[in-house]
Amino acid sequence: MISAEQNDFMTRAGPQAPAGQLLRRYWQPVALVDELAGERPVRAVRLMGQDFVLFRDEQGQLGMLDRDCPHRGADLAYGRLENGGLRCPFHGWLFDAKGQCLETPAEPVTSKLCSRIRQSAYPVVERSGIIFAYIGSGEPPAFPEFDCFVAPGTHTFAFKGLFECNWLQALEVGMDPAHASYLHRFFEDEDTSESYGKQFRGASADSQMPITKVLREYDRPTIEVQPVDFGLRLTTLRELDDTQTHVRVTNVVFPQAFVIPMSAEMTISQWHVPVDDENCYWYAIFTSFTGPVDKQQMRDQRLELYELPDYTSRKNKRNNYGYSVAEQHSQTYTGMGMDINVHDQWAIESQGSIQDRTREHLGTTDKGIVAFRRMLVKAIESTQAGTGEIPLQITAQQASAFSGPPSIDGISATSAAGSYCEDADLKRRQGSDWASARLQTN
């Protein structure tokens, strides 16, 4: 258990909150590139309790500004895209993507007012279908050369969804390997050849065994946690018999992402981004090591659950997440349908808007969560003190030292389980056009 003060210290993400100040030292996903498609590429953004407006001007340049017009506070999210910037409809003040005021048309012709006005503007970049913004002070860190950022655009797909809870409990579900044997338990296995785009529905690599069967029948995993330069690596072992072991390797990328296997061919890199203290968006990049991603199929699958324009779940606390007593008896452990995103959503939202960690009792399977919380607290304290290093505050020169991170789900000979992740990851890269090319240059 931890104290209420310690819980606030880790979870609160506002501008003055200790954790919020740490998170502001990192690039944060703020929108999908798809959200700026269409005739009016303007989007209101709420990030860590602050309000912004994101837009793409007529020349295609991205900009993100504070949402309240510096004249008298009107909402720039309703602005007009014209004349090289975003124009406030209240009095016509015009701002470019860098926040410079270009026009104050109601002022006298001789007025110099606009030359003295600058709206706060923030760096924004596109990476693999996601728009990232930096709202901290100083220079932002470089992007590490992880697979999700260096794979060709044809081999990545991005999506997002809203969770009505604090960012930290959403992230912690991804560093808890044991829950998958229960929360995501299916009583029958589907045809693995129909598993494209679905998590936990294919076969484990180097086998024909459905992942659902592994999770259902081998539910007491051994979990190993290893600190690495980007965060943590979790290795989960399930001994199938005297000769075979299921090996699943996942990664926590500090401060708020994880990289996990989606299938033998694809990985998921997923961020958990505070909207405010009680809501967050997950942003995911799906990266294929084989052929190009079928983006239309991936999108259509996810739009069965998520509703535009805000990417809210059709199954939620207001309709009991689609809970069915009959299904819970005969098909799934939760009774909440076949989409594991709903299972996770229920688990973390049911903990409360901000989980009360003063009432929890952690077990052996929570060792990843314990290790991450220690890392998080240390980084927050270092940020507050202005001393010490925190993970992934890297330069462009350092970014090339990062790769992967390896994320594998497969079945190994027990005698080779210790090296299985490294061996399977290398084999997958050697068989991938884009990843093998990078092997030759690194």
mmCIF file of C-alpha atoms in Angstrom, residues 5-248:
data_model
loop_
_atom_site.group_PDB
_atom_site.id
_atom_site.type_symbol
_atom_site.label_atom_id
_atom_site.label_comp_id
_atom_site.label_asym_id
_atom_site.label_seq_id
_atom_site.Cartn_x
_atom_site.Cartn_y
_atom_site.Cartn_z
ATOM 1 C CA GLU A 5 -0.040 11.737 -0.940
ATOM 2 C CA GLN A 6 2.208 9.263 -2.757
ATOM 3 C CA ASN A 7 -0.673 8.321 -5.044
ATOM 4 C CA ASP A 8 -1.245 11.960 -5.989
ATOM 5 C CA PHE A 9 2.496 12.390 -6.498
ATOM 6 C CA MET A 10 2.513 9.668 -9.177
ATOM 7 C CA THR A 11 -0.826 10.272 -10.897
ATOM 8 C CA ARG A 12 -1.631 13.988 -11.097
ATOM 9 C CA ALA A 13 -0.621 15.452 -14.458
ATOM 10 C CA GLY A 14 -1.473 19.165 -14.285
ATOM 11 C CA PRO A 15 1.107 21.897 -15.025
ATOM 12 C CA GLN A 16 2.095 22.322 -11.373
ATOM 13 C CA ALA A 17 1.872 18.649 -10.373
ATOM 14 C CA PRO A 18 5.184 16.797 -9.917
ATOM 15 C CA ALA A 19 4.269 13.972 -12.322
ATOM 16 C CA GLY A 20 2.856 16.492 -14.788
ATOM 17 C CA GLN A 21 6.145 18.356 -14.832
ATOM 18 C CA LEU A 22 7.992 15.114 -15.586
ATOM 19 C CA LEU A 23 5.615 14.098 -18.402
ATOM 20 C CA ARG A 24 6.057 17.535 -19.993
ATOM 21 C CA ARG A 25 9.703 16.637 -20.654
ATOM 22 C CA TYR A 26 8.582 14.089 -23.261
ATOM 23 C CA TRP A 27 6.825 14.201 -26.635
ATOM 24 C CA GLN A 28 3.128 13.422 -26.187
ATOM 25 C CA PRO A 29 0.680 12.049 -28.789
ATOM 26 C CA VAL A 30 -2.067 14.622 -29.341
ATOM 27 C CA ALA A 31 -3.950 13.409 -32.448
ATOM 28 C CA LEU A 32 -3.985 10.908 -35.252
ATOM 29 C CA VAL A 33 -2.904 12.284 -38.613
ATOM 30 C CA ASP A 34 -6.307 11.055 -39.844
ATOM 31 C CA GLU A 35 -8.013 13.550 -37.541
ATOM 32 C CA LEU A 36 -6.670 16.447 -39.598
ATOM 33 C CA ALA A 37 -7.939 14.988 -42.869
ATOM 34 C CA GLY A 38 -10.859 16.683 -44.579
ATOM 35 C CA GLU A 39 -11.645 20.216 -45.610
ATOM 36 C CA ARG A 40 -11.019 21.799 -42.180
ATOM 37 C CA PRO A 41 -7.858 20.439 -40.515
ATOM 38 C CA VAL A 42 -8.431 22.000 -37.091
ATOM 39 C CA ARG A 43 -8.762 20.017 -33.862
ATOM 40 C CA ALA A 44 -9.250 21.001 -30.223
ATOM 41 C CA VAL A 45 -6.777 19.163 -27.975
ATOM 42 C CA ARG A 46 -6.857 18.738 -24.218
ATOM 43 C CA LEU A 47 -3.567 17.450 -22.849
ATOM 44 C CA MET A 48 -2.645 17.073 -19.178
ATOM 45 C CA GLY A 49 -5.309 19.552 -18.113
ATOM 46 C CA GLN A 50 -4.377 22.233 -20.648
ATOM 47 C CA ASP A 51 -6.317 23.279 -23.749
ATOM 48 C CA PHE A 52 -4.796 23.729 -27.197
ATOM 49 C CA VAL A 53 -5.808 23.999 -30.825
ATOM 50 C CA LEU A 54 -4.023 21.868 -33.425
ATOM 51 C CA PHE A 55 -4.186 22.794 -37.097
ATOM 52 C CA ARG A 56 -2.562 22.416 -40.491
ATOM 53 C CA ASP A 57 -2.294 25.651 -42.478
ATOM 54 C CA GLU A 58 -2.817 26.090 -46.212
ATOM 55 C CA GLN A 59 0.838 25.249 -46.888
ATOM 56 C CA GLY A 60 0.544 22.005 -44.928
ATOM 57 C CA GLN A 61 2.498 23.207 -41.900
ATOM 58 C CA LEU A 62 1.361 21.890 -38.525
ATOM 59 C CA GLY A 63 0.824 24.223 -35.596
ATOM 60 C CA MET A 64 -0.396 23.871 -32.023
ATOM 61 C CA LEU A 65 -1.324 26.961 -30.028
ATOM 62 C CA ASP A 66 -2.958 27.722 -26.706
ATOM 63 C CA ARG A 67 -6.674 27.513 -27.359
ATOM 64 C CA ASP A 68 -7.738 30.869 -25.867
ATOM 65 C CA CYS A 69 -7.158 33.864 -28.136
ATOM 66 C CA PRO A 70 -4.743 36.322 -26.463
ATOM 67 C CA HIS A 71 -7.089 39.189 -27.324
ATOM 68 C CA ARG A 72 -10.035 38.402 -25.031
ATOM 69 C CA GLY A 73 -9.972 34.638 -24.623
ATOM 70 C CA ALA A 74 -12.301 33.422 -27.374
ATOM 71 C CA ASP A 75 -11.978 29.814 -28.546
ATOM 72 C CA LEU A 76 -9.502 29.449 -31.406
ATOM 73 C CA ALA A 77 -10.747 25.925 -32.127
ATOM 74 C CA TYR A 78 -13.544 27.648 -34.074
ATOM 75 C CA GLY A 79 -11.056 29.736 -36.034
ATOM 76 C CA ARG A 80 -10.934 30.287 -39.778
ATOM 77 C CA LEU A 81 -8.063 28.722 -41.717
ATOM 78 C CA GLU A 82 -6.970 31.436 -44.123
ATOM 79 C CA ASN A 83 -4.176 33.766 -45.165
ATOM 80 C CA GLY A 84 -1.399 31.570 -43.796
ATOM 81 C CA GLY A 85 -2.780 30.893 -40.350
ATOM 82 C CA LEU A 86 -5.727 30.499 -37.978
ATOM 83 C CA ARG A 87 -8.012 33.525 -37.596
ATOM 84 C CA CYS A 88 -10.128 34.150 -34.485
ATOM 85 C CA PRO A 89 -13.779 34.727 -35.500
ATOM 86 C CA PHE A 90 -14.305 37.268 -32.656
ATOM 87 C CA HIS A 91 -12.214 40.177 -34.014
ATOM 88 C CA GLY A 92 -10.256 38.597 -36.858
ATOM 89 C CA TRP A 93 -6.868 38.335 -35.208
ATOM 90 C CA LEU A 94 -4.700 35.999 -37.306
ATOM 91 C CA PHE A 95 -1.941 33.687 -35.980
ATOM 92 C CA ASP A 96 0.541 31.556 -37.863
ATOM 93 C CA ALA A 97 1.729 28.075 -36.883
ATOM 94 C CA LYS A 98 4.522 29.584 -34.760
ATOM 95 C CA GLY A 99 2.077 31.743 -32.781
ATOM 96 C CA GLN A 100 3.055 35.045 -34.372
ATOM 97 C CA CYS A 101 0.149 37.462 -34.737
ATOM 98 C CA LEU A 102 -0.059 38.426 -38.402
ATOM 99 C CA GLU A 103 -3.099 40.696 -38.401
ATOM 100 C CA THR A 104 -5.352 42.650 -36.006
ATOM 101 C CA PRO A 105 -7.755 43.952 -38.655
ATOM 102 C CA ALA A 106 -10.073 45.954 -36.387
ATOM 103 C CA GLU A 107 -7.177 48.105 -35.145
ATOM 104 C CA PRO A 108 -6.175 51.351 -36.872
ATOM 105 C CA VAL A 109 -4.078 50.944 -40.020
ATOM 106 C CA THR A 110 -1.109 52.525 -38.243
ATOM 107 C CA SER A 111 -1.358 50.180 -35.214
ATOM 108 C CA LYS A 112 1.735 48.166 -34.286
ATOM 109 C CA LEU A 113 -0.212 45.974 -31.861
ATOM 110 C CA CYS A 114 0.084 42.741 -33.848
ATOM 111 C CA SER A 115 3.878 42.987 -33.873
ATOM 112 C CA ARG A 116 3.824 42.768 -30.064
ATOM 113 C CA ILE A 117 1.382 39.830 -29.825
ATOM 114 C CA ARG A 118 2.513 36.238 -29.811
ATOM 115 C CA GLN A 119 0.378 33.261 -28.878
ATOM 116 C CA SER A 120 2.113 30.375 -27.084
ATOM 117 C CA ALA A 121 3.022 27.774 -29.710
ATOM 118 C CA TYR A 122 4.433 24.271 -29.288
ATOM 119 C CA PRO A 123 6.608 21.968 -31.427
ATOM 120 C CA VAL A 124 4.613 19.328 -33.306
ATOM 121 C CA VAL A 125 5.811 16.462 -35.511
ATOM 122 C CA GLU A 126 4.278 13.515 -37.367
ATOM 123 C CA ARG A 127 5.500 10.007 -36.657
ATOM 124 C CA SER A 128 3.903 6.862 -38.110
ATOM 125 C CA GLY A 129 0.371 8.250 -38.306
ATOM 126 C CA ILE A 130 0.426 10.082 -34.953
ATOM 127 C CA ILE A 131 0.992 13.786 -34.297
ATOM 128 C CA PHE A 132 3.219 14.356 -31.270
ATOM 129 C CA ALA A 133 3.578 17.660 -29.399
ATOM 130 C CA TYR A 134 6.068 18.932 -26.855
ATOM 131 C CA ILE A 135 4.668 21.317 -24.228
ATOM 132 C CA GLY A 136 7.611 21.332 -21.817
ATOM 133 C CA SER A 137 10.390 23.868 -21.418
ATOM 134 C CA GLY A 138 13.762 23.658 -23.122
ATOM 135 C CA GLU A 139 14.664 21.442 -26.056
ATOM 136 C CA PRO A 140 12.602 18.266 -26.533
ATOM 137 C CA PRO A 141 14.394 14.906 -26.541
ATOM 138 C CA ALA A 142 15.019 13.067 -29.789
ATOM 139 C CA PHE A 143 12.822 10.164 -30.852
ATOM 140 C CA PRO A 144 14.619 6.853 -30.275
ATOM 141 C CA GLU A 145 14.937 4.765 -33.442
ATOM 142 C CA PHE A 146 12.407 2.190 -32.313
ATOM 143 C CA ASP A 147 10.724 -0.045 -34.895
ATOM 144 C CA CYS A 148 7.469 1.895 -34.783
ATOM 145 C CA PHE A 149 9.273 5.104 -35.820
ATOM 146 C CA VAL A 150 11.580 3.714 -38.512
ATOM 147 C CA ALA A 151 9.355 1.191 -40.304
ATOM 148 C CA PRO A 152 8.004 2.445 -43.655
ATOM 149 C CA GLY A 153 4.568 4.039 -43.551
ATOM 150 C CA THR A 154 3.118 1.106 -45.461
ATOM 151 C CA HIS A 155 4.027 -1.161 -42.544
ATOM 152 C CA THR A 156 2.489 0.872 -39.705
ATOM 153 C CA PHE A 157 -1.057 1.717 -38.677
ATOM 154 C CA ALA A 158 -2.131 4.121 -35.930
ATOM 155 C CA PHE A 159 -5.313 4.277 -33.860
ATOM 156 C CA LYS A 160 -6.496 5.564 -30.478
ATOM 157 C CA GLY A 161 -9.272 5.226 -27.920
ATOM 158 C CA LEU A 162 -10.539 6.962 -24.798
ATOM 159 C CA PHE A 163 -10.313 5.522 -21.282
ATOM 160 C CA GLU A 164 -12.315 7.254 -18.559
ATOM 161 C CA CYS A 165 -9.646 6.933 -15.894
ATOM 162 C CA ASN A 166 -6.200 8.122 -14.867
ATOM 163 C CA TRP A 167 -3.279 7.466 -17.204
ATOM 164 C CA LEU A 168 -1.186 5.486 -14.704
ATOM 165 C CA GLN A 169 -3.687 2.683 -14.076
ATOM 166 C CA ALA A 170 -4.183 2.422 -17.855
ATOM 167 C CA LEU A 171 -0.438 1.996 -18.300
ATOM 168 C CA GLU A 172 -0.050 -0.446 -15.411
ATOM 169 C CA VAL A 173 -2.342 -3.017 -17.014
ATOM 170 C CA GLY A 174 0.342 -3.391 -19.699
ATOM 171 C CA MET A 175 3.031 -4.367 -17.194
ATOM 172 C CA ASP A 176 0.908 -7.057 -15.552
ATOM 173 C CA PRO A 177 1.394 -10.223 -17.653
ATOM 174 C CA ALA A 178 -0.592 -12.498 -15.326
ATOM 175 C CA HIS A 179 -3.934 -10.801 -15.936
ATOM 176 C CA ALA A 180 -4.143 -12.096 -19.510
ATOM 177 C CA SER A 181 -4.801 -15.654 -18.284
ATOM 178 C CA TYR A 182 -7.947 -14.458 -16.532
ATOM 179 C CA LEU A 183 -9.254 -11.158 -17.868
ATOM 180 C CA HIS A 184 -8.684 -12.238 -21.502
ATOM 181 C CA ARG A 185 -9.632 -15.897 -21.108
ATOM 182 C CA PHE A 186 -11.700 -17.399 -23.928
ATOM 183 C CA PHE A 187 -13.271 -20.799 -23.275
ATOM 184 C CA GLU A 188 -12.922 -21.861 -26.915
ATOM 185 C CA ASP A 189 -10.173 -21.199 -29.460
ATOM 186 C CA GLU A 190 -10.934 -19.555 -32.784
ATOM 187 C CA ASP A 191 -9.416 -20.448 -36.130
ATOM 188 C CA THR A 192 -6.013 -18.755 -35.899
ATOM 189 C CA SER A 193 -5.977 -18.184 -39.665
ATOM 190 C CA GLU A 194 -8.744 -15.605 -39.084
ATOM 191 C CA SER A 195 -6.809 -13.677 -36.441
ATOM 192 C CA TYR A 196 -5.412 -10.795 -38.511
ATOM 193 C CA GLY A 197 -5.707 -7.537 -36.602
ATOM 194 C CA LYS A 198 -6.836 -9.210 -33.361
ATOM 195 C CA GLN A 199 -4.757 -9.467 -30.226
ATOM 196 C CA PHE A 200 -4.435 -12.850 -28.450
ATOM 197 C CA ARG A 201 -6.305 -14.658 -31.242
ATOM 198 C CA GLY A 202 -3.430 -16.005 -33.346
ATOM 199 C CA ALA A 203 -0.948 -18.822 -32.736
ATOM 200 C CA SER A 204 2.204 -18.367 -30.698
ATOM 201 C CA ALA A 205 5.277 -18.109 -32.893
ATOM 202 C CA ASP A 206 7.113 -21.337 -33.743
ATOM 203 C CA SER A 207 4.001 -23.380 -32.982
ATOM 204 C CA GLN A 208 0.423 -24.080 -33.994
ATOM 205 C CA MET A 209 -0.869 -23.527 -30.463
ATOM 206 C CA PRO A 210 -3.430 -20.711 -30.143
ATOM 207 C CA ILE A 211 -2.376 -18.027 -27.692
ATOM 208 C CA THR A 212 -5.820 -18.331 -26.115
ATOM 209 C CA LYS A 213 -5.061 -21.963 -25.251
ATOM 210 C CA VAL A 214 -1.696 -21.040 -23.707
ATOM 211 C CA LEU A 215 -3.234 -18.337 -21.536
ATOM 212 C CA ARG A 216 -6.207 -20.469 -20.494
ATOM 213 C CA GLU A 217 -4.362 -23.660 -19.583
ATOM 214 C CA TYR A 218 -1.111 -22.283 -18.162
ATOM 215 C CA ASP A 219 -2.211 -19.604 -15.743
ATOM 216 C CA ARG A 220 0.655 -19.411 -13.205
ATOM 217 C CA PRO A 221 3.419 -17.641 -15.117
ATOM 218 C CA THR A 222 6.927 -16.918 -13.926
ATOM 219 C CA ILE A 223 7.677 -13.221 -14.433
ATOM 220 C CA GLU A 224 11.130 -11.690 -14.716
ATOM 221 C CA VAL A 225 11.698 -7.913 -14.703
ATOM 222 C CA GLN A 226 14.867 -6.369 -16.079
ATOM 223 C CA PRO A 227 15.785 -2.646 -16.060
ATOM 224 C CA VAL A 228 16.943 -1.469 -19.504
ATOM 225 C CA ASP A 229 18.046 1.889 -20.887
ATOM 226 C CA PHE A 230 14.539 2.797 -22.101
ATOM 227 C CA GLY A 231 12.599 1.490 -19.081
ATOM 228 C CA LEU A 232 11.809 -2.131 -18.245
ATOM 229 C CA ARG A 233 11.724 -5.490 -20.011
ATOM 230 C CA LEU A 234 9.305 -8.160 -18.765
ATOM 231 C CA THR A 235 9.842 -11.813 -19.628
ATOM 232 C CA THR A 236 6.899 -14.104 -18.866
ATOM 233 C CA LEU A 237 7.449 -17.864 -18.911
ATOM 234 C CA ARG A 238 4.765 -20.541 -18.959
ATOM 235 C CA GLU A 239 6.122 -24.091 -18.800
ATOM 236 C CA LEU A 240 4.000 -26.230 -21.129
ATOM 237 C CA ASP A 241 5.725 -29.549 -20.398
ATOM 238 C CA ASP A 242 9.191 -30.875 -19.677
ATOM 239 C CA THR A 243 10.494 -29.829 -23.086
ATOM 240 C CA GLN A 244 8.584 -26.667 -24.110
ATOM 241 C CA THR A 245 8.121 -23.219 -22.587
ATOM 242 C CA HIS A 246 5.945 -20.358 -23.750
ATOM 243 C CA VAL A 247 7.982 -17.140 -23.779
ATOM 244 C CA ARG A 248 6.398 -13.700 -23.926
#
